[in-house]
Coordinates of C-alpha atoms and ligand atoms in Angstrom, one line a residue:
X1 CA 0.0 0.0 0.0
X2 CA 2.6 2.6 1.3
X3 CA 5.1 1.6 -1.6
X4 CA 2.2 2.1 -4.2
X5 CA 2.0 5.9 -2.3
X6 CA 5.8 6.3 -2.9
X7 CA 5.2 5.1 -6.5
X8 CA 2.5 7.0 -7.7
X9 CA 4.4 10.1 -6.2
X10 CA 7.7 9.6 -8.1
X11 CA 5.7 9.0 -11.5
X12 CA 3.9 12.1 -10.8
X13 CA 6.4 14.2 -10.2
X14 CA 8.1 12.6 -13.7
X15 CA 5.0 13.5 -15.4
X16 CA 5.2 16.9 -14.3
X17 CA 9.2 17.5 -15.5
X18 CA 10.9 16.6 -12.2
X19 CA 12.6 13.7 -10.7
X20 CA 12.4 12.7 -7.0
X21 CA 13.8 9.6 -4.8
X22 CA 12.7 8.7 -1.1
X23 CA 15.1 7.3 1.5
X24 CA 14.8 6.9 5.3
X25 CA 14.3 9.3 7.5
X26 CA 17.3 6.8 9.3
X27 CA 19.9 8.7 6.9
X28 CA 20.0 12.0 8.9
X29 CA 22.0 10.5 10.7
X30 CA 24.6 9.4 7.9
X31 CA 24.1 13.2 6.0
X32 CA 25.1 14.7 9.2
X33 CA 28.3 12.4 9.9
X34 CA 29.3 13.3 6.6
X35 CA 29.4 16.9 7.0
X36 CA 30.6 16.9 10.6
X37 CA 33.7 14.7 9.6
X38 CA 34.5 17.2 6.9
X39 CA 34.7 19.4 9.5
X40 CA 36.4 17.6 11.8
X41 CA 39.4 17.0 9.2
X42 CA 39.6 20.6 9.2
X43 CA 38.2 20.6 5.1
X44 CA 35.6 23.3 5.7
X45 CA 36.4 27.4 5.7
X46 CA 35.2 28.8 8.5
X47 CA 33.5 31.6 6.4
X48 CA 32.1 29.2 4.6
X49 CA 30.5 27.5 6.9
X50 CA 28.8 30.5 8.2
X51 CA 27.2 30.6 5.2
X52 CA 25.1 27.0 5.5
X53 CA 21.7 27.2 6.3
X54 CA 20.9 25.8 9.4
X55 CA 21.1 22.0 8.6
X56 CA 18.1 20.0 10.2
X57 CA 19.8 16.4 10.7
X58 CA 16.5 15.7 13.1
X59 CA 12.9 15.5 12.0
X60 CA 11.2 19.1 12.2
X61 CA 9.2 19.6 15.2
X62 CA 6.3 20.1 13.5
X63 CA 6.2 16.4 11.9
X64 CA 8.3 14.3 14.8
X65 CA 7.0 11.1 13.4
X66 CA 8.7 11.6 9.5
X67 CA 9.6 8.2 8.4
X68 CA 10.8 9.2 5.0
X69 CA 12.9 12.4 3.3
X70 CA 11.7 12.8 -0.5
X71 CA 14.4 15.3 -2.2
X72 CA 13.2 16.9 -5.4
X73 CA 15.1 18.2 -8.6
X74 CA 13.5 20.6 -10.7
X75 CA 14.5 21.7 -14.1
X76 CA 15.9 25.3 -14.1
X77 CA 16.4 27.5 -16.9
X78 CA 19.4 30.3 -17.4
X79 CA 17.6 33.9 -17.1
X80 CA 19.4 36.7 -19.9
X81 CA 18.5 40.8 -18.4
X82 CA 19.6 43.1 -20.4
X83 CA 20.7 46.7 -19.0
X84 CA 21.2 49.8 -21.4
X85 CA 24.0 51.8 -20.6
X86 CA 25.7 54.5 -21.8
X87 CA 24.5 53.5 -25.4
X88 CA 25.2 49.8 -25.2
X89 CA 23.0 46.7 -24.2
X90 CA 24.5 44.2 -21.6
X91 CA 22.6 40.9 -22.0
X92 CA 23.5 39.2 -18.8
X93 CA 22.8 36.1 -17.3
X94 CA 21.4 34.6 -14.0
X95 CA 22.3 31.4 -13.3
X96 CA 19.7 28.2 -12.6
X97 CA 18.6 28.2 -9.1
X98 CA 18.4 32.2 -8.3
X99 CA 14.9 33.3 -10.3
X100 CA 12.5 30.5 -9.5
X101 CA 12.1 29.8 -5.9
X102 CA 9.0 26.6 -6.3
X103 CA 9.6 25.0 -2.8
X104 CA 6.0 26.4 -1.8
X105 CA 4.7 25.1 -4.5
X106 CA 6.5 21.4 -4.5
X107 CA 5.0 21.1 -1.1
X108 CA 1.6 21.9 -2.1
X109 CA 2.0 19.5 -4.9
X110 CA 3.4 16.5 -2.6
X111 CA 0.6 17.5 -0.1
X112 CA -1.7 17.5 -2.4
X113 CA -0.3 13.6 -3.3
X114 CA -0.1 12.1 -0.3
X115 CA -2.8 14.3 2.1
X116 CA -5.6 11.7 0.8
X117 CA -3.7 8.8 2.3
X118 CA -3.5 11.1 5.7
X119 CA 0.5 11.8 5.4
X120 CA 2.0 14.8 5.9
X121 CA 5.0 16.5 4.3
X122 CA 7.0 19.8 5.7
X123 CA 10.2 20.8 4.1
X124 CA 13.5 20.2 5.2
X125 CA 16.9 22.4 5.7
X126 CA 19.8 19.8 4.4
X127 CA 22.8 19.4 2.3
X128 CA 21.1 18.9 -1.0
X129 CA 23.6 17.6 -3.2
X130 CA 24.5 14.9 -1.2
X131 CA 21.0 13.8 -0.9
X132 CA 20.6 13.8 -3.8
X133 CA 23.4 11.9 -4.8
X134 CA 23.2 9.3 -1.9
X135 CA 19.7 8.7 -2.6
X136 CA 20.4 7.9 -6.7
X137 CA 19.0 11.1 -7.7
X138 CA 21.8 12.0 -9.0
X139 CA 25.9 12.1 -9.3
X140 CA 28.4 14.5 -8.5
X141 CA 30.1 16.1 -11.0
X142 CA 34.1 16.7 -10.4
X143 CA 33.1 20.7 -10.1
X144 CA 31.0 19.3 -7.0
X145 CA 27.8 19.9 -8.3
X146 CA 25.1 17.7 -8.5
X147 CA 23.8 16.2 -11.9
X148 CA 20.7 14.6 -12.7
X149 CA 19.7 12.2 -15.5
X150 CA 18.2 14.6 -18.3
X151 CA 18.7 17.9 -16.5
X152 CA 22.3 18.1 -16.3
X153 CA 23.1 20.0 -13.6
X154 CA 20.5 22.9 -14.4
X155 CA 17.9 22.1 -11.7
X156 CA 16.8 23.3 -8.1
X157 CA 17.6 20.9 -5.1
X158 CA 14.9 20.9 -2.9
X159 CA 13.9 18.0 0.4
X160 CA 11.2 17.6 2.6
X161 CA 10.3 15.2 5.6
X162 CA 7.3 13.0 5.5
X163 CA 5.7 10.4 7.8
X164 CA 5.1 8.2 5.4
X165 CA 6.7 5.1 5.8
X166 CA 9.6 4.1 3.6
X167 CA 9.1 0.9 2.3
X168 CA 12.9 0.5 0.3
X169 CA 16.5 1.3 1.9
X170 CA 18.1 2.1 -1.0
X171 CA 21.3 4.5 0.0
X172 CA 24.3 4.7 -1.6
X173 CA 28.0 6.3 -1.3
X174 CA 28.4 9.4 -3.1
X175 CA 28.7 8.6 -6.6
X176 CA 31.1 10.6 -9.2
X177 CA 29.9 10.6 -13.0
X178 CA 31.4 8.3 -14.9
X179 CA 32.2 10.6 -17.9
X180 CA 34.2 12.6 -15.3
X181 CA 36.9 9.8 -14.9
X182 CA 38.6 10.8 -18.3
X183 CA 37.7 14.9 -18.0
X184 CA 38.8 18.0 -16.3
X185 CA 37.6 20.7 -18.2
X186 CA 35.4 22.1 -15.4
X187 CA 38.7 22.2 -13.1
X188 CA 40.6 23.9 -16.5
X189 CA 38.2 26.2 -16.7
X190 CA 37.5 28.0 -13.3
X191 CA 39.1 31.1 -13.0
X192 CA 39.7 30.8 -9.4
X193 CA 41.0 27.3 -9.0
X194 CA 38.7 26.2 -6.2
X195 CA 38.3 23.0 -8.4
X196 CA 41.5 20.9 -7.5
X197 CA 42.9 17.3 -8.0
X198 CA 44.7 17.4 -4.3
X199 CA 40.7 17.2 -3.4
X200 CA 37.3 16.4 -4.6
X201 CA 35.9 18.9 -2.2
X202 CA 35.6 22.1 -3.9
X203 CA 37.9 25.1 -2.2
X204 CA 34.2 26.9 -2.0
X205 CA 36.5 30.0 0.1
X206 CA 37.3 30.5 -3.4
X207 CA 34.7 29.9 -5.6
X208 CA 33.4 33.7 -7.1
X209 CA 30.1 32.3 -6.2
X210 CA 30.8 33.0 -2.1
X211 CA 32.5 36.3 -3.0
X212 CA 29.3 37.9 -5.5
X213 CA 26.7 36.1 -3.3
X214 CA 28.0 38.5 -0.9
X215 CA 26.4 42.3 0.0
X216 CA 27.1 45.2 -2.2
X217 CA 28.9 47.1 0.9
X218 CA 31.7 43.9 1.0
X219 CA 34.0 44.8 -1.4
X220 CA 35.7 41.8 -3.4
X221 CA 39.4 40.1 -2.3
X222 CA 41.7 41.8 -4.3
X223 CA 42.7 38.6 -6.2
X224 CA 39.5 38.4 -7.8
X225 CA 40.3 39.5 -11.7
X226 CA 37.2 41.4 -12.7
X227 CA 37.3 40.1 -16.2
X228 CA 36.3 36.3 -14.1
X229 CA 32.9 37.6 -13.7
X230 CA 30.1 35.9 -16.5
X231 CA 26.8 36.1 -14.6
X232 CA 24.4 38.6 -12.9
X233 CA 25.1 36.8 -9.4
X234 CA 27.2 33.4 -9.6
X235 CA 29.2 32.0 -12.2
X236 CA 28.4 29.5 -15.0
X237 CA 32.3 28.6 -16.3
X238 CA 32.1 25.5 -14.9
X239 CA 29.0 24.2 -15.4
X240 CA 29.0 25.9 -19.1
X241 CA 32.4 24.2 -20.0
X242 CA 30.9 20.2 -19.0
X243 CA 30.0 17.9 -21.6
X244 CA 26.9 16.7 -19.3
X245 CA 25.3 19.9 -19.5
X246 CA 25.5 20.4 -23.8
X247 CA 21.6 19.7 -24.8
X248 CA 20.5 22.2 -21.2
X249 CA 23.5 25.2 -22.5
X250 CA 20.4 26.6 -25.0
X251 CA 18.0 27.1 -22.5
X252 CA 18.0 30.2 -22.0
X253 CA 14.8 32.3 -21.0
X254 CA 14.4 36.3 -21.4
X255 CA 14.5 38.0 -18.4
X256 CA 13.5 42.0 -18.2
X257 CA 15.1 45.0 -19.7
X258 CA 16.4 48.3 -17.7
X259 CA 16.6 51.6 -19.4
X260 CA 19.5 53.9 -19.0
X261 CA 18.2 55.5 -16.4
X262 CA 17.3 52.2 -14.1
X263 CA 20.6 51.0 -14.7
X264 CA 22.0 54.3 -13.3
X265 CA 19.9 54.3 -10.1
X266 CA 20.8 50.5 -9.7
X267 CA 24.2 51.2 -10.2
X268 CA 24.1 53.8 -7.4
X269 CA 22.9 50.9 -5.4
X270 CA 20.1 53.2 -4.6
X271 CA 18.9 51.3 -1.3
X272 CA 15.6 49.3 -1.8
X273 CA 13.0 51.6 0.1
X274 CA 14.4 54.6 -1.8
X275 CA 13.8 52.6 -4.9
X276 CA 11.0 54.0 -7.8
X277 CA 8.3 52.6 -6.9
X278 CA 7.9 51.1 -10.5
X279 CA 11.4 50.2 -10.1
X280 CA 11.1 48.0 -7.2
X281 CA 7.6 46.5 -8.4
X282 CA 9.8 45.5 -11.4
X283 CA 12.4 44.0 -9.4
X284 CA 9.7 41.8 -7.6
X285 CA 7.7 41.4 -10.6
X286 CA 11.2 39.3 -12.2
X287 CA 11.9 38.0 -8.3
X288 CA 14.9 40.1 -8.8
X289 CA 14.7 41.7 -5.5
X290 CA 15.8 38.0 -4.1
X291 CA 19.9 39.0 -5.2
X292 CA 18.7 42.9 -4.9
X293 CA 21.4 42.8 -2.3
X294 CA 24.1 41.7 -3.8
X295 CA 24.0 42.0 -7.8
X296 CA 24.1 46.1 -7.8
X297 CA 27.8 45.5 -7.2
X298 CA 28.3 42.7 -9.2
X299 CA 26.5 44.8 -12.4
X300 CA 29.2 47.5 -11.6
X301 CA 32.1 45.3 -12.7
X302 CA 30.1 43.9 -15.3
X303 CA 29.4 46.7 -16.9
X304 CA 32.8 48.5 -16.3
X305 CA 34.7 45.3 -17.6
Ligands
B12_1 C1 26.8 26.6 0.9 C2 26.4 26.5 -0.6 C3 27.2 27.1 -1.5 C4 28.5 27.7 -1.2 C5 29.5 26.6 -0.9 C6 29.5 25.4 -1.9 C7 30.0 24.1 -1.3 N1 30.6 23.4 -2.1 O1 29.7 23.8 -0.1 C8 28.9 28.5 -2.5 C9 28.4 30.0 -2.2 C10 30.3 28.5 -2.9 C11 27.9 27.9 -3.5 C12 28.1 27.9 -4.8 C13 27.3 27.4 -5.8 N2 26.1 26.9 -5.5 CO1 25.4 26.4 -3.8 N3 24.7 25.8 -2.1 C14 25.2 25.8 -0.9 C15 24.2 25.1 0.0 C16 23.5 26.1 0.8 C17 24.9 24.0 0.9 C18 25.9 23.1 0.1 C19 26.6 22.2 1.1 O2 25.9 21.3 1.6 N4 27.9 22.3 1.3 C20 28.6 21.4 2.2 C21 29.6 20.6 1.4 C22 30.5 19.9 2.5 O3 28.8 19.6 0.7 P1 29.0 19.2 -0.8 O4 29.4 20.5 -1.5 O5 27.9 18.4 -1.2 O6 30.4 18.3 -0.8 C23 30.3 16.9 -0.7 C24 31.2 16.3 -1.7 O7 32.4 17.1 -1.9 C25 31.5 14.9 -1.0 N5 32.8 14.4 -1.4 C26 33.9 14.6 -0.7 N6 34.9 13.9 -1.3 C27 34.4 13.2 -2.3 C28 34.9 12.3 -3.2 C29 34.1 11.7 -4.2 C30 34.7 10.8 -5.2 C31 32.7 12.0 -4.2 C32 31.9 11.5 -5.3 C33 32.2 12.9 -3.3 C34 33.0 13.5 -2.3 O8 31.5 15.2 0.4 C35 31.0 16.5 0.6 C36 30.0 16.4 1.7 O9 30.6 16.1 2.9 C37 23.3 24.4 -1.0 C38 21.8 24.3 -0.6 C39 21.6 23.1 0.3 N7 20.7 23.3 1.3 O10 22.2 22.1 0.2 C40 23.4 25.2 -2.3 C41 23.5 24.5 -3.6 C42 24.4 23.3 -3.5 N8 24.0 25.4 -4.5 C43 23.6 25.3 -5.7 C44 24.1 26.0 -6.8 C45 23.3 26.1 -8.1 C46 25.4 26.7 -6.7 C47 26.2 27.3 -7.9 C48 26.2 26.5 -9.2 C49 25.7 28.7 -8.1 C50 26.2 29.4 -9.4 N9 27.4 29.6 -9.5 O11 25.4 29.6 -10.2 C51 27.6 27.4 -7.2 C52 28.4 26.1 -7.6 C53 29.8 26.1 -7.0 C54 30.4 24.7 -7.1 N10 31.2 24.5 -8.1 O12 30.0 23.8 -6.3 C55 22.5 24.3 -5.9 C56 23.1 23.1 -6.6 C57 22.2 22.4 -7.6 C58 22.9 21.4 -8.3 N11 22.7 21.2 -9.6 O13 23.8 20.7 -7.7 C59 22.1 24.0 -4.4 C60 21.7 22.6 -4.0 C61 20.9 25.0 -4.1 C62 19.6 24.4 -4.6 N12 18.6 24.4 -3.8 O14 19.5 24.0 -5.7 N13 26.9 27.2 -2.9
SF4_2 S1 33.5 19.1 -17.1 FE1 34.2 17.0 -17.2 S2 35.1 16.6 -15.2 FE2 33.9 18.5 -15.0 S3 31.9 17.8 -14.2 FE3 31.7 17.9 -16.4 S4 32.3 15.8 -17.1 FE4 33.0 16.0 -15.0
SF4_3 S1 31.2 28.5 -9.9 FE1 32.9 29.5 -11.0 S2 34.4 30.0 -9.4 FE2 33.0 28.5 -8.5 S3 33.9 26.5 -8.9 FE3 32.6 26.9 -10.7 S4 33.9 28.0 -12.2 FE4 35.0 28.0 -10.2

């Protein structure tokens, strides 16, 4: 009965363009040994690690009884924004993962699922990729991040707790793609060398990701060359470069435009309640007001490159 449940879930969410796996909620316990020994052997930066959300290795307290964690990858497109300035237009791109936040929705759509048997699910704060990957979701990809069969690594990562009962154990180590074992392109490729062969790890202290995820008052290291910068917020060389990701590179859908003048008044990273008010409802209306905090400085170098 249960395993039917878990069945008709996984083809549903197939049907709908998404892939999902369930494991145990047992496994917390394994996800948080994992991180907690990289720790322990001294492989995590400090800044870093201020940076993780809050990492739930228990069930939440508002569903104490989860029996099983279902973890979610959907497809995600590259966003292009153009900004006019000073007579030329800067189509720019915002990496999967920043414009589409559907964990509201997924959870409607799995309650919607599984309410009619009476289970429950509430979303879950954990290390996604390696979910993912220990689950058979998906594999790692040597630039450490997580691939899944026909989305390549342009998807959103998302878990959730459920009480209903888990009727497989199926939990693997964390798996490294095969077409990786002959390739380092990805590791060729990034401008900061936090892609290494001495580790699988990434060096994530120095990925440009940490440094332009960051607020527009921090200013960037000064080893960061400003001519590394491809993307809105994040960076795409390594994901752009990988052979895995070749039928997704295309998929590309168009953002907004900003006139001269918006680009100006962003550019003065005018703070967000002095914003237009058409401005700002703009911003929200393209959930650009989710990186409204950090990609004003980031557009600076972009444009000045
Ligand atoms: C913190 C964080 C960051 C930090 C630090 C990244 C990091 N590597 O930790 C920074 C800001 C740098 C970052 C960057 C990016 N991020 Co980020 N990030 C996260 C976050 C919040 C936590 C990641 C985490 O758990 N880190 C802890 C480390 C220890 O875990 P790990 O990276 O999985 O590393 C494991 C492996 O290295 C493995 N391992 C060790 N040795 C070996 C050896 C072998 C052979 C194998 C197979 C494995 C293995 O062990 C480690 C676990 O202990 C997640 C959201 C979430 N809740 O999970 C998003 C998340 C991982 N990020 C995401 C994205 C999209 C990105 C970027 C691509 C953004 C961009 N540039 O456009 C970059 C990618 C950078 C990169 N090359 O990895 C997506 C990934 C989706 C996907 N397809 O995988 C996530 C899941 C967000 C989401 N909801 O979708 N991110
Ligand atoms: S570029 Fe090559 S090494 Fe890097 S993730 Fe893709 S297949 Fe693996
Ligand atoms: S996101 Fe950019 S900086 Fe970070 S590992 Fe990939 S290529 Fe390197």
């Amino acid at each position: 009965m249960d395993s039917n449940i878990w069945t008709e879930i996984l083809t549903d969410l197939e049907k709908r363009g998404y892939k999902g796996q369930i494991v145990s909620v047992h496994y917390l316990a394994a996800l948080q040994e994992e991180i907690e020994s990289k720790h322990r052997q001294g492989e995590l930066d400090e800044e870093v690690r201020k940076d993780f959300p809050p990492f739930e290795f228990r069930p939440p307290a508002a569903l104490p009884n989860s029996e099983s964690l279902i973890v979610v990858a959907v497809p995600q497109p590259q966003i292009q924004v153009v900004f006019r300035w000073n007579g030329e237009t800067y189509p720019l791109i915002i990496p999967p993962t920043y414009f589409s936040h559907p964990n509201k929705e997924m959870e409607t759509i799995l309650t919607g699922l599984l309410a009619p048997s009476g289970y429950r699910v509430v979303r879950s704060l954990l290390p996604l990729k390696l979910l993912a990957v220990c689950s058979g979701l998906g594999s790692y990809g040597r630039n450490n991040i997580c691939y899944v069969p026909g989305m390549g690594s342009f998807h959103r990562l998302m878990a959730f707790c459920s009480d209903l009962p888990c009727p497989t154990d199926h939990w693997q180590e964390a798996q490294i793609l095969e077409s990786c074992q002959d390739c380092n392109i990805c590791l060729q490729s990034c401008p900061t060398s936090a892609i290494t062969t001495e580790r699988f790890l990434l060096h994530a202290e120095r990925c440009l990701t940490f440094h332009n995820e960051k607020p527009v008052e921090v200013p960037f290291p000064a080893w960061v060359n400003p001519s590394w910068h491809d993307s809105l917020v994040g960076c795409m060389h390594c994901q752009m470069v990988c052979p895995q990701n070749r039928d997704f590179l295309h998929w590309i859908e168009p953002g907004t435009e900003f006139s001269e003048e918006e680009t100006s008044i962003l550019l003065d990273r005018t703070p967000w309640d002095q914003l237009p008010m058409v401005l700002a409802k703009k911003l929200e209306q393209f959930e650009l007001n989710y990186i409204y905090e950090v990609f004003p400085r980031n557009l600076s170098v972009l444009l000045r490159k």
